[in-house]
Amino acid sequence: MAGALWPTPMSTVNLKNICKIYENNVPAVNDFNLDIEDKEFIVLVGPSGCGKSTTLRMVAGLEDISKGELYIDGRLVNNVEPKDRDISMVFQSYALYPHMTVRENMGFPLKLRKVDKAEIARRVQEAAEILSITQYLDRKPKALSGGQRQRVAIGRAIVREPKVLLMDEPLSNLDAKLRNEMRAEIIKLRQRINTTFIYVTHDQTEAMTLGDRIAIMKDGVVQQIGTPQQVFNTPANLFVASFIGTPQMNFFKARLEKADTGYQVECLGAVVPVGTEMAGTLASKGQTSADVTLGVRPEHISIHTGAGNAISSTVEVSELMGSEIYLHTVVGESSEQQEVVMRIQTTDLPVEYRSGVPYGAKLEFTFCNQMIHLFDPATERSLLC
Ligand SMILES: Nc1ncnc2c1ncn2[C@@H]1O[C@H](COP(=O)(O)OP(=O)(O)OP(=O)(O)O)[C@@H](O)[C@H]1O
Ligand SMILES: [Mg+2]
């Protein structure tokens, strides 16, 4: 298999209390701590301006570290030149040289390092095979599509056989279809080359599908670090809960009541029992009755008729997505209406609604009680982790 000969140097990266303060004195990155394991695929995700690129650029050595320590393979590299860090970076803009062929573009970093010609040819060929671009090696970049150019840019980064491969929004210039294809290519690339990846994106789908672990950032501060499953199932706070998952989680003002037998939540005029496992977590933390913010993902709502604790809603917008349907509904009287978004399997709807639910239709629903999230309205932190 192509890539089988890929060298496998150890490549851990440790960020210890890393801060970046630009001239304006506002910390762009504040106390970032992360231990990245050898060969791990880490994704930094968050909204525009949250400090993702700044963090990546500090790892690359393109930006000074204001405070804290950065280690690669256990070596403190704060003051090591970018070229001596054994790191390659792929940028959003492909930044290929227009006058060079694909082969020359890919070989260029090796030529700069005075690697001999036969070795350059071997590595370019190998990288081109991994990325399925061998047939374009003699073309100039302008004769390539966006996706092909991005592969060349990735090829140019991997020919150096870096210990750590950094990627800053490498797919964001591509259209949606190509982005999906290239996302799958990056998963394949990861299986073929043995290196540590740090990947920056603002797209939570990319983060969820690519990352072994995800670091979710907001305003320069890491909100949660965990596997895709951990951040999805047990978001640490309201921000993470709303950032991960589409459509976004619904949030409601609610009241958590502790009784002798367990807990229940009162919300939208209905009583939602709290599952045993969740009740155990709350009890172990000594949780008492309190006002809470209840979070429920649109896919954790079920349509029911006649269930005791069902809530009535009125459909405003229905979006048929194929096997699923997204319903934007409202609950309650006009002065206190609350929007509830649901993501329902079309087969779970009455037959007459499977090609779309008309405006004004009435539906009754319940929350899957094992799948609710509870947050402290003041601190916005989860009561469950
Ligand atoms: N050279 C600079 N001088 C001053 N402030 C900067 C500089 N570069 C970035 N910033 C600020 O630092 C913060 C973080 O920027 P950064 O580019 O790291 O964000 P990002 O998460 O990569 O955003 P995007 O998704 O838009 O690329 C922003 O508030 C930005 O305005
Ligand atoms: Mg950026």
mmCIF file of C-alpha atoms and ligand atoms in Angstrom, residues 22-24 28-29 46-55 63 168-169 200 202, ligand 1:
data_model
loop_
_atom_site.group_PDB
_atom_site.id
_atom_site.type_symbol
_atom_site.label_atom_id
_atom_site.label_comp_id
_atom_site.label_asym_id
_atom_site.label_seq_id
_atom_site.Cartn_x
_atom_site.Cartn_y
_atom_site.Cartn_z
ATOM 1 C CA TYR A 22 -1.639 40.995 20.606
ATOM 2 C CA GLU A 23 -0.793 44.699 20.899
ATOM 3 C CA ASN A 24 -4.392 45.616 21.786
ATOM 4 C CA ALA A 28 -6.693 36.181 21.648
ATOM 5 C CA VAL A 29 -5.838 32.853 23.307
ATOM 6 C CA GLY A 46 -15.214 27.464 17.296
ATOM 7 C CA PRO A 47 -16.774 30.588 15.804
ATOM 8 C CA SER A 48 -14.859 33.205 13.843
ATOM 9 C CA GLY A 49 -12.334 35.113 15.939
ATOM 10 C CA CYS A 50 -12.186 32.595 18.824
ATOM 11 C CA GLY A 51 -8.422 32.092 18.450
ATOM 12 C CA LYS A 52 -8.113 28.886 16.398
ATOM 13 C CA SER A 53 -5.667 30.175 13.795
ATOM 14 C CA THR A 54 -3.673 32.034 16.426
ATOM 15 C CA THR A 55 -3.242 28.785 18.379
ATOM 16 C CA GLU A 63 3.343 33.671 15.888
ATOM 17 C CA ASP A 168 -6.123 25.711 8.912
ATOM 18 C CA GLU A 169 -9.612 25.488 7.364
ATOM 19 C CA VAL A 200 -8.730 23.980 12.501
ATOM 20 C CA HIS A 202 -15.387 26.461 12.251
HETATM 21 N N1 LIG B 1 -2.119 40.126 14.009
HETATM 22 C C1 LIG B 1 -3.106 40.418 14.850
HETATM 23 N N2 LIG B 1 -3.112 41.560 15.598
HETATM 24 C C2 LIG B 1 -4.107 41.829 16.468
HETATM 25 N N3 LIG B 1 -5.156 41.019 16.684
HETATM 26 C C3 LIG B 1 -5.229 39.871 15.973
HETATM 27 C C4 LIG B 1 -4.218 39.505 15.026
HETATM 28 N N4 LIG B 1 -4.550 38.305 14.479
HETATM 29 C C5 LIG B 1 -5.701 37.955 15.062
HETATM 30 N N5 LIG B 1 -6.122 38.877 15.945
HETATM 31 C C6 LIG B 1 -7.319 38.808 16.793
HETATM 32 O O1 LIG B 1 -7.235 37.656 17.605
HETATM 33 C C7 LIG B 1 -8.485 36.994 17.712
HETATM 34 C C8 LIG B 1 -8.368 35.561 17.249
HETATM 35 O O2 LIG B 1 -8.093 35.538 15.854
HETATM 36 P P1 LIG B 1 -7.896 34.195 15.040
HETATM 37 O O3 LIG B 1 -7.460 34.550 13.671
HETATM 38 O O4 LIG B 1 -7.018 33.289 15.816
HETATM 39 O O5 LIG B 1 -9.380 33.610 15.029
HETATM 40 P P2 LIG B 1 -9.972 32.337 14.288
HETATM 41 O O6 LIG B 1 -10.634 31.516 15.352
HETATM 42 O O7 LIG B 1 -8.940 31.679 13.470
HETATM 43 O O8 LIG B 1 -11.112 32.972 13.380
HETATM 44 P P3 LIG B 1 -11.587 32.605 11.870
HETATM 45 O O9 LIG B 1 -12.544 31.424 12.025
HETATM 46 O O10 LIG B 1 -12.317 33.831 11.450
HETATM 47 O O11 LIG B 1 -10.387 32.291 11.059
HETATM 48 C C9 LIG B 1 -9.466 37.831 16.902
HETATM 49 O O12 LIG B 1 -10.149 38.677 17.769
HETATM 50 C C10 LIG B 1 -8.572 38.628 15.971
HETATM 51 O O13 LIG B 1 -9.157 39.857 15.644
#
